[in-house]
Short mmCIF file of C-alpha atoms in Angstrom, two decimals:
data_model
loop_
_atom_site.label_atom_id
_atom_site.label_comp_id
_atom_site.label_asym_id
_atom_site.label_seq_id
_atom_site.Cartn_x
_atom_site.Cartn_y
_atom_site.Cartn_z
CA MET A 1 44.43 220.59 124.66
CA GLN A 2 43.66 221.27 128.38
CA LYS A 3 39.79 221.40 128.90
CA ILE A 4 38.49 224.01 131.15
CA ASN A 5 34.96 223.93 132.67
CA PRO A 6 33.53 227.24 133.01
CA THR A 7 30.34 227.78 134.98
CA TYR A 8 26.93 228.87 133.45
CA THR A 9 23.11 229.31 134.22
CA VAL A 10 20.60 227.45 132.18
CA VAL A 11 17.66 229.44 130.74
CA ASP A 12 14.36 228.52 131.56
CA LEU A 13 12.69 229.03 128.10
CA SER A 14 9.04 228.88 129.67
CA ARG A 15 9.78 232.08 131.71
CA TRP A 16 12.11 233.87 129.19
CA ALA A 17 10.36 236.88 127.64
CA ARG A 18 12.24 236.50 124.13
CA LYS A 19 11.06 232.57 124.09
CA GLU A 20 9.07 233.31 120.92
CA HIS A 21 11.60 235.42 119.32
CA PHE A 22 14.42 232.84 120.00
CA GLU A 23 12.27 229.99 118.49
CA ALA A 24 11.32 232.11 115.35
CA PHE A 25 15.07 233.03 114.74
CA GLN A 26 16.24 229.25 115.26
CA THR A 27 13.63 228.15 112.85
CA PHE A 28 11.84 229.77 109.92
CA ALA A 29 13.56 233.18 110.21
CA GLN A 30 17.30 232.01 110.72
CA CYS A 31 19.54 234.82 110.60
CA THR A 32 22.40 236.81 111.83
CA PHE A 33 22.66 240.55 111.63
CA SER A 34 25.40 243.17 111.58
CA GLN A 35 25.99 246.83 112.12
CA THR A 36 28.83 249.06 111.26
CA VAL A 37 29.45 252.43 112.99
CA GLN A 38 32.38 254.97 113.09
CA LEU A 39 33.41 255.25 116.59
CA ASP A 40 35.09 258.43 117.84
CA ILE A 41 38.27 257.53 119.30
CA THR A 42 39.85 260.93 119.63
CA THR A 43 39.94 261.13 123.43
CA LEU A 44 40.63 257.33 123.80
CA LEU A 45 44.00 257.81 121.66
CA LYS A 46 44.93 260.66 124.05
CA ASP A 47 44.34 258.63 127.07
CA ILE A 48 45.97 255.39 125.98
CA ASN A 49 49.16 257.69 125.00
CA VAL A 50 49.23 259.03 128.50
CA VAL A 51 49.39 255.67 130.30
CA GLY A 52 51.28 253.83 127.40
CA TRP A 53 48.69 251.50 126.38
CA LYS A 54 47.97 250.17 122.79
CA ILE A 55 44.66 250.67 121.11
CA TYR A 56 43.79 247.21 120.15
CA PRO A 57 44.00 245.38 123.61
CA ALA A 58 42.37 248.41 125.25
CA ILE A 59 39.53 248.10 122.72
CA ILE A 60 39.28 244.37 123.49
CA PHE A 61 39.17 244.95 127.13
CA LEU A 62 36.39 247.61 126.79
CA LEU A 63 34.35 245.06 124.69
CA ALA A 64 35.03 242.37 127.44
CA LYS A 65 33.59 244.61 129.96
CA ILE A 66 30.46 245.44 128.18
CA VAL A 67 29.71 241.72 126.96
CA ASN A 68 30.03 240.52 130.56
CA ARG A 69 27.42 243.19 131.67
CA HIS A 70 24.90 241.75 129.47
CA ALA A 71 23.34 238.13 129.21
CA GLU A 72 22.49 238.50 125.40
CA PHE A 73 26.11 238.38 124.65
CA ARG A 74 27.14 235.59 126.81
CA MET A 75 24.58 232.82 125.46
CA SER A 76 25.38 229.59 123.97
CA VAL A 77 24.00 225.91 123.77
CA LYS A 78 25.41 223.26 126.02
CA ASP A 79 23.99 219.77 126.31
CA ASN A 80 20.82 220.99 124.38
CA ASP A 81 20.30 223.46 126.73
CA LEU A 82 20.35 227.36 126.00
CA ILE A 83 22.89 228.75 128.76
CA ILE A 84 24.40 232.03 129.95
CA TRP A 85 28.08 231.82 130.74
CA ASP A 86 28.88 233.57 134.10
CA VAL A 87 32.03 234.88 132.50
CA ILE A 88 33.21 235.16 128.78
CA HIS A 89 36.68 236.09 127.60
CA PRO A 90 37.88 237.39 124.53
CA CYS A 91 39.21 235.55 121.50
CA TYR A 92 41.22 237.77 119.01
CA THR A 93 43.51 237.66 115.97
CA ILE A 94 47.09 238.47 115.82
CA PHE A 95 48.90 238.64 112.39
CA ASN A 96 52.20 237.21 111.41
CA ASP A 97 54.07 239.32 109.05
CA LYS A 98 56.25 236.90 107.56
CA THR A 99 53.75 234.41 106.67
CA GLU A 100 50.85 236.79 106.23
CA THR A 101 48.71 234.58 108.34
CA PHE A 102 46.88 235.16 111.38
CA SER A 103 46.42 233.18 114.67
CA SER A 104 43.43 233.34 116.95
CA LEU A 105 44.12 233.46 120.86
CA TRP A 106 42.23 234.01 123.85
CA SER A 107 43.19 235.85 126.98
CA HIS A 108 41.86 235.50 130.45
CA TYR A 109 39.51 238.45 131.59
CA ASP A 110 38.49 239.30 135.25
CA GLY A 111 37.46 242.92 134.97
CA ASN A 112 40.85 244.15 135.80
CA ILE A 113 42.63 246.12 132.93
CA HIS A 114 46.01 245.73 134.31
CA HIS A 115 45.53 241.83 134.63
CA PHE A 116 44.17 241.63 131.07
CA LEU A 117 46.79 243.80 129.35
CA LYS A 118 49.48 241.40 131.01
CA ASN A 119 47.66 238.43 129.90
CA TYR A 120 47.16 239.70 126.42
CA SER A 121 50.88 240.84 126.26
CA ASP A 122 52.14 237.52 127.55
CA ASP A 123 49.86 235.64 125.14
CA VAL A 124 50.98 237.59 122.21
CA ALA A 125 54.56 237.39 123.10
CA ARG A 126 54.45 233.72 123.16
CA TYR A 127 52.55 232.89 120.05
CA ARG A 128 53.24 235.97 117.76
CA ASN A 129 55.62 233.92 115.47
CA SER A 130 53.01 231.02 115.34
CA ILE A 131 51.40 229.73 112.05
CA SER A 132 48.77 227.82 113.84
CA TYR A 133 45.09 229.01 113.52
CA LEU A 134 44.70 228.14 117.26
CA PRO A 135 48.16 227.87 118.72
CA LYS A 136 47.20 228.12 122.52
CA GLU A 137 47.22 224.77 124.42
CA GLU A 138 44.28 225.56 126.61
CA SER A 139 40.73 225.86 125.04
CA GLN A 140 37.86 227.87 126.16
CA GLU A 141 34.21 227.43 125.23
CA ASN A 142 33.13 230.77 126.89
CA VAL A 143 34.56 233.22 124.51
CA PHE A 144 33.64 236.11 122.01
CA PHE A 145 35.49 237.04 119.01
CA VAL A 146 37.36 240.14 118.03
CA SER A 147 39.28 240.72 114.80
CA ALA A 148 41.26 243.61 113.16
CA ASN A 149 41.66 244.81 109.78
CA PRO A 150 44.03 247.69 110.49
CA TRP A 151 45.09 247.95 106.72
CA VAL A 152 41.81 249.43 105.37
CA SER A 153 38.85 251.63 106.60
CA PHE A 154 35.20 250.52 105.83
CA THR A 155 31.62 251.61 106.38
CA GLY A 156 30.24 248.02 106.10
CA PHE A 157 31.42 244.62 107.06
CA ASN A 158 29.71 241.44 107.27
CA ILE A 159 30.97 237.79 108.19
CA ASN A 160 28.82 234.93 106.43
CA ILE A 161 28.72 232.06 108.85
CA ALA A 162 27.74 228.58 107.62
CA ASN A 163 25.81 226.20 109.85
CA PHE A 164 25.08 228.98 112.42
CA GLN A 165 22.08 227.79 114.11
CA ASN A 166 23.59 227.61 117.63
CA PHE A 167 26.47 230.10 117.00
CA PHE A 168 25.63 232.81 119.47
CA ALA A 169 28.86 234.37 120.32
CA PRO A 170 29.21 238.10 119.21
CA MET A 171 31.84 239.03 116.63
CA PHE A 172 33.44 242.32 116.59
CA THR A 173 35.83 243.76 113.74
CA THR A 174 37.96 246.99 113.75
CA GLY A 175 39.35 248.86 110.85
CA LYS A 176 42.00 251.30 110.03
CA TYR A 177 41.18 254.58 111.93
CA TYR A 178 41.40 257.82 110.22
CA PRO A 179 40.95 261.70 110.81
CA GLN A 180 37.76 263.52 110.04
CA GLY A 181 38.24 267.21 110.90
CA GLU A 182 39.36 267.49 114.61
CA ARG A 183 38.09 263.76 115.29
CA VAL A 184 39.62 260.47 114.65
CA LEU A 185 37.21 257.69 113.88
CA LEU A 186 37.47 254.03 113.90
CA PRO A 187 35.27 251.56 111.80
CA PHE A 188 33.68 249.05 114.09
CA ALA A 189 31.33 246.05 113.14
CA VAL A 190 29.19 243.97 115.17
CA GLN A 191 27.59 240.85 114.27
CA VAL A 192 25.19 238.75 116.26
CA HIS A 193 22.91 235.91 116.13
CA HIS A 194 19.24 237.35 115.92
CA ALA A 195 17.79 234.46 118.14
CA VAL A 196 19.44 235.94 121.29
CA CYS A 197 20.22 239.47 120.40
CA ASP A 198 18.24 242.40 118.86
CA GLY A 199 18.97 245.71 117.43
CA PHE A 200 18.25 247.37 120.72
CA HIS A 201 20.95 245.24 122.60
CA VAL A 202 23.55 246.02 119.71
CA ALA A 203 22.73 249.85 119.86
CA ARG A 204 23.16 249.80 123.62
CA LEU A 205 26.52 248.02 123.36
CA ILE A 206 27.77 250.62 120.84
CA ASN A 207 26.46 253.55 122.88
CA GLU A 208 28.31 252.04 125.83
CA LEU A 209 31.47 251.48 124.18
CA GLN A 210 31.45 255.05 122.85
CA THR A 211 30.96 256.32 126.42
CA MET A 212 33.87 254.21 127.50
CA CYS A 213 36.14 255.52 124.66
CA ASP A 214 35.28 259.01 125.90
CA ASP A 215 36.22 258.44 129.41
CA LEU A 216 38.67 255.34 129.38
CA LEU A 217 40.42 255.52 132.65
CA ARG A 218 37.13 255.87 134.58
CA TYR A 219 35.70 252.98 132.95
CA CYS A 220 38.90 250.88 133.62
CA GLU A 221 38.26 250.75 137.28
CA PRO A 222 37.53 246.97 138.22
CA ASP A 223 34.10 247.56 139.82
CA SER A 224 32.87 250.30 137.23
#
């Protein structure tokens, strides 16, 4: 596999406001935490129907836009240093109907939805029939994770990660959307490592995602 070397900044722990929190959640209080909400995608569905986009890559793009705004979602450990990736790309699942298996792909993110949707479309077209877990030749360290479970709605979702001490990439899961009155709701779960992320940060992400879903085309501008 071709190895790509992304750029990053090393965190100076001595000057970091969360130094004690980081150390606590890396030692005696090791834990991840998750939160599930019902996103209102009523307006989002109308907008993507107008422009001819699909909901899954649109949600992935919006998540990429948000996680690249906030350092707490771009953290990792490299060469024993806590780092912040300059850019982080989405790694997402696609389903093979014939084998009932999924593959995990990443697509390049540069802040432009048109570029991302083309990258996503090209990657899915190339690997949609793969039975490999990681079929793409190139690998990336600087990724976050998105998966979809469009066959069922849920009000709670949790991923149990073994040996997670330095696993800081956020994980997002969507479910089957459903009507509720005049609204359409999408189950959306967030899982993060408490060493680098608190409830405040998750709440901000969820609120920003809802705002973007309410005005998709505005927030798809490259510099917004």
